[in-house]
CSV table of C-alpha atoms in Angstrom, one decimal:
chain,number,residue,atom,x,y,z
O,788,MET,CA,-3.0,-16.4,-8.9
O,789,ASN,CA,-4.5,-19.2,-6.9
O,790,TYR,CA,-6.0,-18.1,-3.6
O,791,PRO,CA,-6.2,-20.6,-0.8
O,792,SER,CA,-9.3,-18.8,0.5
O,793,LYS,CA,-12.2,-16.7,-0.7
O,794,LEU,CA,-11.6,-14.3,2.2
O,795,ILE,CA,-8.0,-13.7,1.0
O,796,GLU,CA,-9.1,-13.3,-2.6
O,797,ASP,CA,-11.7,-10.6,-1.5
O,798,ALA,CA,-9.1,-8.7,0.5
O,799,VAL,CA,-6.5,-8.9,-2.3
O,800,VAL,CA,-9.0,-7.6,-4.8
O,801,GLU,CA,-10.1,-4.7,-2.6
O,802,ILE,CA,-6.6,-3.7,-1.6
O,803,SER,CA,-5.3,-3.9,-5.2
O,804,LYS,CA,-7.9,-1.3,-6.2
O,805,LEU,CA,-5.7,1.3,-4.4
O,806,PRO,CA,-3.3,3.3,-6.6
O,807,SER,CA,0.2,1.8,-7.1
O,808,ILE,CA,-0.7,-1.4,-5.3
O,809,GLY,CA,-0.8,-4.5,-7.5
O,810,LYS,CA,-2.1,-8.0,-6.6
O,811,LYS,CA,1.4,-9.2,-5.5
O,812,THR,CA,1.8,-6.3,-3.0
O,813,ALA,CA,-1.8,-6.7,-1.9
O,814,MET,CA,-1.1,-10.4,-1.2
O,815,ARG,CA,2.0,-9.5,0.8
O,816,LEU,CA,-0.1,-7.0,2.9
O,817,VAL,CA,-2.8,-9.6,3.4
O,818,LEU,CA,-0.3,-12.2,4.7
O,819,HIS,CA,1.2,-9.5,6.9
O,820,LEU,CA,-2.2,-8.7,8.4
O,821,LEU,CA,-2.8,-12.4,9.0
O,822,LYS,CA,0.3,-12.6,11.1
O,823,GLN,CA,-0.7,-9.6,13.2
O,824,ASP,CA,-3.2,-9.5,16.0
O,825,PRO,CA,-6.8,-9.2,14.8
O,826,ASP,CA,-7.0,-5.7,16.4
O,827,VAL,CA,-4.6,-4.3,13.9
O,828,SER,CA,-6.9,-5.2,11.0
O,829,ILE,CA,-10.0,-4.1,12.8
O,830,ALA,CA,-8.4,-0.7,13.7
O,831,LEU,CA,-7.4,-0.2,10.1
O,832,ALA,CA,-10.9,-1.1,8.9
O,833,GLU,CA,-12.5,1.2,11.4
O,834,SER,CA,-10.3,4.2,10.5
O,835,LEU,CA,-11.2,3.7,6.8
O,836,VAL,CA,-14.9,3.6,7.4
O,837,ASN,CA,-14.8,6.6,9.7
O,838,LEU,CA,-12.6,8.5,7.2
O,839,ARG,CA,-15.1,8.1,4.4
O,840,THR,CA,-18.4,8.4,6.3
O,841,LYS,CA,-17.6,11.0,8.9
O,842,ILE,CA,-15.3,13.4,7.0
O,843,ARG,CA,-16.6,16.9,6.3
O,844,TYR,CA,-15.5,19.8,4.1
O,845,CYS,CA,-15.2,23.4,5.2
O,846,THR,CA,-18.2,25.4,4.0
O,847,GLU,CA,-15.9,28.4,3.4
O,848,CYS,CA,-12.8,27.1,1.6
O,849,HIS,CA,-13.8,23.4,0.9
O,850,HIS,CA,-10.7,22.1,2.6
O,851,ILE,CA,-11.1,18.9,4.7
O,852,SER,CA,-12.3,19.6,8.2
O,853,ASP,CA,-13.8,18.0,11.3
O,854,ARG,CA,-16.2,20.8,11.7
O,855,ALA,CA,-18.4,23.1,9.5
O,856,ILE,CA,-15.5,25.7,9.3
O,857,CYS,CA,-11.9,24.4,9.1
O,858,SER,CA,-9.2,25.4,11.5
O,859,ILE,CA,-7.5,27.6,8.9
O,860,CYS,CA,-10.6,29.7,8.1
O,861,GLU,CA,-11.4,29.9,11.8
O,862,ASP,CA,-7.9,31.2,12.8
O,863,ASP,CA,-8.2,35.0,13.4
O,864,LYS,CA,-4.4,35.4,13.3
O,865,ARG,CA,-4.2,34.5,9.7
O,866,ASN,CA,-4.4,37.2,7.0
O,867,GLN,CA,-8.1,37.4,6.0
O,868,HIS,CA,-7.4,39.5,2.9
O,869,THR,CA,-5.5,36.9,0.9
O,870,ILE,CA,-6.9,33.7,-0.7
O,871,CYS,CA,-4.6,31.1,-2.2
O,872,VAL,CA,-6.5,29.1,-4.8
O,873,VAL,CA,-5.4,25.4,-5.1
O,874,GLU,CA,-6.6,22.4,-7.0
O,875,ASP,CA,-7.0,20.0,-4.2
O,876,THR,CA,-6.5,19.2,-0.5
O,877,PRO,CA,-2.9,17.9,-0.7
O,878,ASP,CA,-1.9,21.3,-2.1
O,879,VAL,CA,-3.1,23.0,1.0
O,880,ILE,CA,-1.1,20.5,3.2
O,881,ALA,CA,2.0,21.0,1.0
O,882,ILE,CA,1.8,24.8,1.3
O,883,GLU,CA,1.0,24.7,5.0
O,884,ASN,CA,4.2,22.6,5.5
O,885,THR,CA,6.3,25.4,3.9
O,886,LEU,CA,5.3,27.7,6.8
O,887,GLN,CA,5.6,30.6,4.3
O,888,TYR,CA,2.0,31.4,3.8
O,889,ASN,CA,-0.3,32.9,6.4
O,890,GLY,CA,-3.5,33.7,4.4
O,891,LEU,CA,-6.6,31.7,3.6
O,892,TYR,CA,-7.2,29.0,1.0
O,893,HIS,CA,-9.8,28.0,-1.6
O,894,VAL,CA,-9.9,24.4,-2.8
O,895,LEU,CA,-11.3,24.1,-6.3
O,896,GLY,CA,-11.7,20.4,-6.2
O,897,GLY,CA,-10.2,19.9,-9.6
O,898,LEU,CA,-9.4,21.9,-12.8
O,899,ILE,CA,-11.4,22.8,-15.9
O,900,ALA,CA,-10.8,20.0,-18.3
O,901,PRO,CA,-13.4,19.8,-21.1
O,902,LEU,CA,-11.9,16.6,-22.6
O,903,ASP,CA,-12.5,14.9,-19.2
O,904,GLY,CA,-16.0,16.4,-19.0
O,905,ILE,CA,-15.0,18.7,-16.1
O,906,SER,CA,-16.7,22.1,-16.6
O,907,PRO,CA,-16.5,25.2,-14.3
O,908,SER,CA,-19.8,24.3,-12.7
O,909,ASP,CA,-18.2,21.0,-11.4
O,910,LEU,CA,-15.7,23.0,-9.4
O,911,ASN,CA,-15.9,25.3,-6.4
O,912,ILE,CA,-15.6,28.5,-8.5
O,913,GLN,CA,-19.0,30.1,-7.6
O,914,THR,CA,-18.2,30.0,-3.9
O,915,LEU,CA,-14.8,31.7,-4.6
O,916,ILE,CA,-16.5,34.5,-6.5
O,917,LYS,CA,-19.0,34.9,-3.6
O,918,ARG,CA,-16.1,35.2,-1.1
O,919,VAL,CA,-14.4,37.8,-3.3
O,920,SER,CA,-17.7,39.7,-3.8
O,921,GLN,CA,-18.1,40.1,0.0
O,922,GLY,CA,-15.3,42.7,-0.3
O,923,ASN,CA,-12.9,41.5,2.3
O,924,VAL,CA,-10.5,39.9,-0.1
O,925,LYS,CA,-7.6,42.0,-1.5
O,926,GLU,CA,-5.4,39.3,-3.2
O,927,ILE,CA,-6.0,36.0,-5.0
O,928,ILE,CA,-2.9,33.8,-5.5
O,929,PHE,CA,-3.1,30.9,-7.9
O,930,ALA,CA,-1.0,28.0,-6.7
O,931,LEU,CA,-1.7,25.5,-9.5
O,932,SER,CA,0.5,23.0,-11.3
O,933,ALA,CA,2.1,24.2,-14.6
O,934,THR,CA,-0.4,22.5,-16.9
O,935,MET,CA,-2.7,23.5,-19.7
O,936,GLU,CA,-5.8,22.8,-17.5
O,937,SER,CA,-4.3,25.0,-14.7
O,938,ASP,CA,-3.8,27.9,-17.2
O,939,THR,CA,-7.4,27.5,-18.5
O,940,THR,CA,-8.8,27.4,-14.9
O,941,ALA,CA,-6.8,30.5,-13.8
O,942,PHE,CA,-7.8,32.3,-16.9
O,943,TYR,CA,-11.5,31.5,-16.4
O,944,ILE,CA,-11.4,32.6,-12.8
O,945,THR,CA,-9.5,35.8,-13.7
O,946,LYS,CA,-12.2,36.7,-16.2
O,947,LYS,CA,-14.9,36.1,-13.6
O,948,LEU,CA,-13.1,38.3,-11.1
O,949,GLN,CA,-12.3,41.2,-13.4
O,950,ASP,CA,-15.1,43.4,-12.0
O,951,PHE,CA,-13.8,43.2,-8.5
O,952,ASP,CA,-11.0,45.3,-7.0
O,953,VAL,CA,-8.7,42.4,-6.3
O,954,LYS,CA,-5.0,41.8,-7.1
O,955,ILE,CA,-4.4,38.5,-8.9
O,956,SER,CA,-1.0,36.7,-8.8
O,957,THR,CA,0.4,33.3,-9.4
O,958,ILE,CA,3.2,31.4,-7.7
O,959,ALA,CA,6.6,31.9,-9.3
O,960,ARG,CA,7.8,29.4,-12.0
O,961,GLY,CA,11.5,28.9,-12.1
O,962,ILE,CA,14.4,26.6,-11.4
O,963,PRO,CA,13.8,24.5,-8.3
O,964,VAL,CA,16.1,25.0,-5.4
O,965,GLY,CA,19.0,22.5,-5.7
O,966,SER,CA,18.6,21.7,-9.3
O,967,GLU,CA,21.2,22.3,-12.0
O,968,LEU,CA,20.8,24.9,-14.7
O,969,GLU,CA,22.1,22.7,-17.6
O,970,TYR,CA,19.5,20.0,-16.9
O,971,THR,CA,16.5,22.3,-16.6
O,972,ASP,CA,14.0,22.2,-19.5
O,973,GLU,CA,14.0,25.1,-21.9
O,974,ILE,CA,10.5,26.4,-21.0
O,975,THR,CA,11.2,26.6,-17.3
O,976,LEU,CA,14.6,28.2,-18.0
O,977,GLY,CA,13.2,30.6,-20.5
O,978,ARG,CA,10.4,31.6,-18.1
O,979,SER,CA,12.8,32.1,-15.2
O,980,ILE,CA,14.8,34.6,-17.3
O,981,LEU,CA,11.7,36.5,-18.4
O,982,ALA,CA,10.4,36.5,-14.8
O,983,ARG,CA,13.8,37.5,-13.3
O,984,VAL,CA,13.7,39.2,-9.9
O,985,LYS,CA,15.8,42.0,-8.4
O,986,TYR,CA,19.0,40.5,-6.8
O,987,GLN,CA,19.0,41.1,-3.0
G,550,MET,CA,3.0,16.5,9.0
G,551,ASN,CA,0.0,18.7,9.7
G,552,TYR,CA,-3.3,16.8,9.2
G,553,PRO,CA,-6.4,18.8,8.4
G,554,SER,CA,-8.6,16.4,10.3
G,555,LYS,CA,-8.3,13.8,13.1
G,556,LEU,CA,-10.0,11.3,10.9
G,557,ILE,CA,-7.3,11.6,8.3
G,558,GLU,CA,-4.6,11.4,10.9
G,559,ASP,CA,-6.1,8.2,12.3
G,560,ALA,CA,-6.3,6.6,8.8
G,561,VAL,CA,-2.8,7.6,7.9
G,562,VAL,CA,-1.4,6.2,11.1
G,563,GLU,CA,-3.2,2.9,10.6
G,564,ILE,CA,-2.3,2.5,7.0
G,565,SER,CA,1.3,3.4,7.6
G,566,LYS,CA,1.6,0.5,10.0
G,567,LEU,CA,1.5,-1.8,6.9
G,568,PRO,CA,5.0,-2.9,5.7
G,569,SER,CA,6.7,-0.7,3.0
G,570,ILE,CA,4.0,2.0,3.4
G,571,GLY,CA,5.2,5.3,4.9
G,572,LYS,CA,3.2,8.3,6.0
G,573,LYS,CA,3.5,10.0,2.6
G,574,THR,CA,2.1,7.0,0.7
G,575,ALA,CA,-0.6,6.5,3.4
G,576,MET,CA,-1.6,10.1,2.9
G,577,ARG,CA,-1.8,9.6,-0.9
G,578,LEU,CA,-4.0,6.5,-0.4
G,579,VAL,CA,-6.3,8.4,2.0
G,580,LEU,CA,-6.7,11.2,-0.4
G,581,HIS,CA,-7.5,8.7,-3.1
G,582,LEU,CA,-10.1,7.0,-1.0
G,583,LEU,CA,-11.7,10.4,-0.2
G,584,LYS,CA,-12.2,11.0,-4.0
G,585,GLN,CA,-13.9,7.6,-4.5
G,586,ASP,CA,-17.4,6.5,-3.6
G,587,PRO,CA,-17.8,5.7,0.1
G,588,ASP,CA,-18.6,2.1,-0.9
G,589,VAL,CA,-15.0,1.6,-2.0
G,590,SER,CA,-13.7,2.3,1.5
G,591,ILE,CA,-16.5,0.3,3.2
G,592,ALA,CA,-15.9,-2.8,0.9
G,593,LEU,CA,-12.1,-2.5,1.7
G,594,ALA,CA,-12.8,-2.3,5.4
G,595,GLU,CA,-15.2,-5.2,5.4
G,596,SER,CA,-12.8,-7.4,3.5
G,597,LEU,CA,-10.1,-6.7,6.1
G,598,VAL,CA,-12.3,-7.5,9.0
G,599,ASN,CA,-13.6,-10.7,7.4
G,600,LEU,CA,-10.1,-11.7,6.5
G,601,ARG,CA,-8.8,-11.4,10.0
G,602,THR,CA,-11.9,-12.7,12.0
G,603,LYS,CA,-13.3,-15.4,9.7
G,604,ILE,CA,-10.1,-17.0,8.3
G,605,ARG,CA,-9.4,-20.6,9.3
G,606,TYR,CA,-6.5,-22.9,9.0
G,607,CYS,CA,-6.6,-26.5,7.7
G,608,THR,CA,-6.4,-28.9,10.6
G,609,GLU,CA,-4.3,-31.3,8.5
G,610,CYS,CA,-1.6,-29.1,6.9
G,611,HIS,CA,-2.2,-25.7,8.6
G,612,HIS,CA,-2.6,-24.0,5.3
G,613,ILE,CA,-5.1,-21.2,5.1
G,614,SER,CA,-8.6,-22.6,4.3
G,615,ASP,CA,-12.3,-21.6,4.3
G,616,ARG,CA,-13.2,-25.0,5.8
G,617,ALA,CA,-11.8,-27.4,8.4
G,618,ILE,CA,-9.8,-29.3,5.7
G,619,CYS,CA,-8.2,-27.2,2.9
G,620,SER,CA,-8.9,-27.8,-0.8
G,621,ILE,CA,-5.4,-29.3,-1.3
G,622,CYS,CA,-5.7,-31.9,1.5
G,623,GLU,CA,-9.3,-32.7,0.3
G,624,ASP,CA,-8.2,-33.4,-3.3
G,625,ASP,CA,-8.1,-37.2,-3.9
G,626,LYS,CA,-6.3,-36.7,-7.2
G,627,ARG,CA,-3.2,-35.4,-5.5
G,628,ASN,CA,-0.3,-37.7,-4.4
G,629,GLN,CA,-1.2,-38.6,-0.8
G,630,HIS,CA,2.3,-40.1,-0.1
G,631,THR,CA,4.4,-37.0,-0.4
G,632,ILE,CA,4.4,-34.0,1.9
G,633,CYS,CA,6.2,-30.8,1.1
G,634,VAL,CA,7.3,-29.0,4.3
G,635,VAL,CA,7.3,-25.2,4.0
G,636,GLU,CA,7.8,-22.3,6.4
G,637,ASP,CA,4.6,-20.4,5.7
G,638,THR,CA,1.5,-19.9,3.6
G,639,PRO,CA,3.1,-17.8,0.8
G,640,ASP,CA,5.5,-20.7,0.1
G,641,VAL,CA,2.5,-23.0,-0.6
G,642,ILE,CA,1.1,-20.4,-3.0
G,643,ALA,CA,4.5,-20.0,-4.7
G,644,ILE,CA,4.9,-23.8,-5.2
G,645,GLU,CA,1.3,-24.2,-6.4
G,646,ASN,CA,1.9,-21.5,-9.0
G,647,THR,CA,4.8,-23.6,-10.5
G,648,LEU,CA,2.3,-26.4,-11.4
G,649,GLN,CA,5.2,-28.8,-10.9
G,650,TYR,CA,4.1,-30.4,-7.6
G,651,ASN,CA,1.1,-32.6,-7.0
G,652,GLY,CA,1.5,-33.8,-3.4
G,653,LEU,CA,0.4,-32.5,-0.1
G,654,TYR,CA,1.9,-29.7,2.1
G,655,HIS,CA,2.7,-29.1,5.7
G,656,VAL,CA,3.0,-25.5,6.9
G,657,LEU,CA,5.4,-25.1,9.8
G,658,GLY,CA,4.3,-21.6,10.7
G,659,GLY,CA,7.9,-20.4,11.1
G,660,LEU,CA,11.4,-21.8,11.6
G,661,ILE,CA,13.3,-22.8,14.7
G,662,ALA,CA,15.2,-19.6,15.9
G,663,PRO,CA,16.4,-19.8,19.5
G,664,LEU,CA,17.7,-16.2,19.3
G,665,ASP,CA,14.1,-15.0,18.5
G,666,GLY,CA,12.6,-17.3,21.1
G,667,ILE,CA,11.0,-19.6,18.6
G,668,SER,CA,11.4,-23.2,19.8
G,669,PRO,CA,10.2,-26.4,18.0
G,670,SER,CA,7.1,-26.4,20.2
G,671,ASP,CA,6.0,-23.1,18.7
G,672,LEU,CA,5.8,-24.7,15.3
G,673,ASN,CA,3.5,-27.3,13.7
G,674,ILE,CA,6.1,-30.0,14.0
G,675,GLN,CA,4.2,-32.4,16.3
G,676,THR,CA,1.3,-32.6,13.8
G,677,LEU,CA,3.8,-33.4,11.0
G,678,ILE,CA,5.3,-36.3,13.0
G,679,LYS,CA,1.7,-37.5,13.7
G,680,ARG,CA,0.9,-37.4,9.9
G,681,VAL,CA,4.1,-39.4,9.1
G,682,SER,CA,3.4,-41.9,12.0
G,683,GLN,CA,0.1,-42.8,10.4
G,684,GLY,CA,2.1,-44.7,7.8
G,685,ASN,CA,0.7,-43.3,4.6
G,686,VAL,CA,3.6,-40.9,3.9
G,687,LYS,CA,6.5,-42.1,1.8
G,688,GLU,CA,8.4,-38.9,1.2
G,689,ILE,CA,9.1,-35.6,2.9
G,690,ILE,CA,10.4,-32.7,0.8
G,691,PHE,CA,11.9,-29.7,2.6
G,692,ALA,CA,11.1,-26.6,0.6
G,693,LEU,CA,12.8,-24.0,2.9
G,694,SER,CA,14.8,-20.9,2.3
G,695,ALA,CA,18.6,-21.3,2.3
G,696,THR,CA,19.2,-19.9,5.8
G,697,MET,CA,20.7,-21.1,9.1
G,698,GLU,CA,17.3,-21.3,10.7
G,699,SER,CA,16.0,-23.5,7.8
G,700,ASP,CA,18.9,-25.9,8.2
G,701,THR,CA,18.3,-26.1,11.9
G,702,THR,CA,14.7,-26.8,11.4
G,703,ALA,CA,15.2,-29.4,8.7
G,704,PHE,CA,17.9,-31.1,10.8
G,705,TYR,CA,15.6,-31.2,13.9
G,706,ILE,CA,12.6,-32.6,11.9
G,707,THR,CA,14.9,-35.2,10.2
G,708,LYS,CA,16.1,-36.4,13.7
G,709,LYS,CA,12.5,-36.7,14.8
G,710,LEU,CA,11.6,-38.8,11.8
G,711,GLN,CA,14.6,-41.1,11.8
G,712,ASP,CA,12.5,-44.0,13.2
G,713,PHE,CA,10.0,-43.9,10.4
G,714,ASP,CA,10.4,-45.5,7.0
G,715,VAL,CA,10.2,-42.2,5.0
G,716,LYS,CA,12.4,-40.8,2.3
G,717,ILE,CA,13.6,-37.2,3.1
G,718,SER,CA,14.7,-34.8,0.4
G,719,THR,CA,15.2,-31.1,0.0
G,720,ILE,CA,14.7,-28.8,-3.0
G,721,ALA,CA,17.7,-28.3,-5.2
G,722,ARG,CA,20.0,-25.4,-4.5
G,723,GLY,CA,21.8,-24.1,-7.6
G,724,ILE,CA,22.0,-21.3,-10.1
G,725,PRO,CA,18.6,-19.7,-10.8
G,726,VAL,CA,17.3,-20.0,-14.3
G,727,GLY,CA,18.4,-16.9,-16.3
G,728,SER,CA,21.2,-15.8,-14.0
G,729,GLU,CA,24.9,-15.5,-15.1
G,730,LEU,CA,27.5,-17.8,-13.8
G,731,GLU,CA,30.2,-15.1,-13.1
G,732,TYR,CA,27.8,-13.1,-10.8
G,733,THR,CA,26.7,-16.1,-8.8
G,734,ASP,CA,28.0,-16.2,-5.2
G,735,GLU,CA,30.7,-18.8,-4.4
G,736,ILE,CA,28.6,-20.9,-2.0
G,737,THR,CA,25.7,-21.4,-4.5
G,738,LEU,CA,28.2,-22.1,-7.3
G,739,GLY,CA,30.2,-24.5,-5.2
G,740,ARG,CA,27.0,-26.4,-4.1
G,741,SER,CA,25.8,-26.5,-7.7
G,742,ILE,CA,29.0,-28.3,-8.7
G,743,LEU,CA,28.8,-30.8,-5.8
G,744,ALA,CA,25.1,-31.4,-6.5
G,745,ARG,CA,25.6,-31.8,-10.2
G,746,VAL,CA,23.0,-33.9,-12.1
G,747,LYS,CA,23.2,-36.2,-15.1
G,748,TYR,CA,23.0,-34.2,-18.4
G,749,GLN,CA,19.9,-35.2,-20.4
């Protein structure tokens, strides 16, 4: 693509580094910003710099936080005996949006993936074990995606926690609400039969 | 949506002001940036601020430029007698990418639209008339979208230029390359018959 200005080229290149945004979309966004008041671009730029330079992570659960301890860990009204283990921050947000869970979280910051060079020491597993070892935790719930890496990670953590008196569970796999039986893949359908629950 | 941090909320709000980016996509971009090196966000922010504060427009044709006169107007090898009149900057880029046009441009910066409060004085029409009045221009080509506003604008400019010895043309309307006759709308098909050209 021919760029009429070096400034435009720079902006297009930077914007198109974002996931799912190509050069054409980036160009469209650039031309949009050029039509707006300069304050719009400046506010956007400032929010991005602040986001990346001022953000902090909760020292307890590793969730994103404005302070040393996040609002979830700080909340006395939440169940302090249950920890939901998730892969990353978006998972906490997704579970919070369900309004069905009232315990604490622990963000691993990834999954064990030897092929990608991610070993247990790269994840927040040691801090999870420390939290459990303090004796206040009664249940660990794995809320991980249904992948090989998730299974490996859950298995590794379970092994590490076997000496503690803590119940370990995982979120239910089954047929999503609203989806049709005949189009469900066999593994999910098979698991949902094996893991059937009492009716009413 | 619940945001774990005010910094995230600010960034999501600013990003979702961009066209075709909603809050969910903005959140995904924010979480992506958080996983990257801080330099990525800072470079993006700087490119946006530079884009909006340092950009200049060519004093001749009003196209985006790094200098007072843009690289197209400055190029001696281009046909100095033909001016292609377009609505906005992206149109110049689109026509340049065809590699079929070797003249100059004039960016109107919009179209006459009384309902939206855009009158001829809001557009770069006076400077176009001045360029034509200097006597060097032999042809004006309207390369505008096929809309009511475009027709109004082209008609207004033609009236203004009637005292000058300048040929006025408009880009061909017809059936796009690769599209099928039976699915073409009647107006386009009708026009393409009226504006038929000699075969070979």
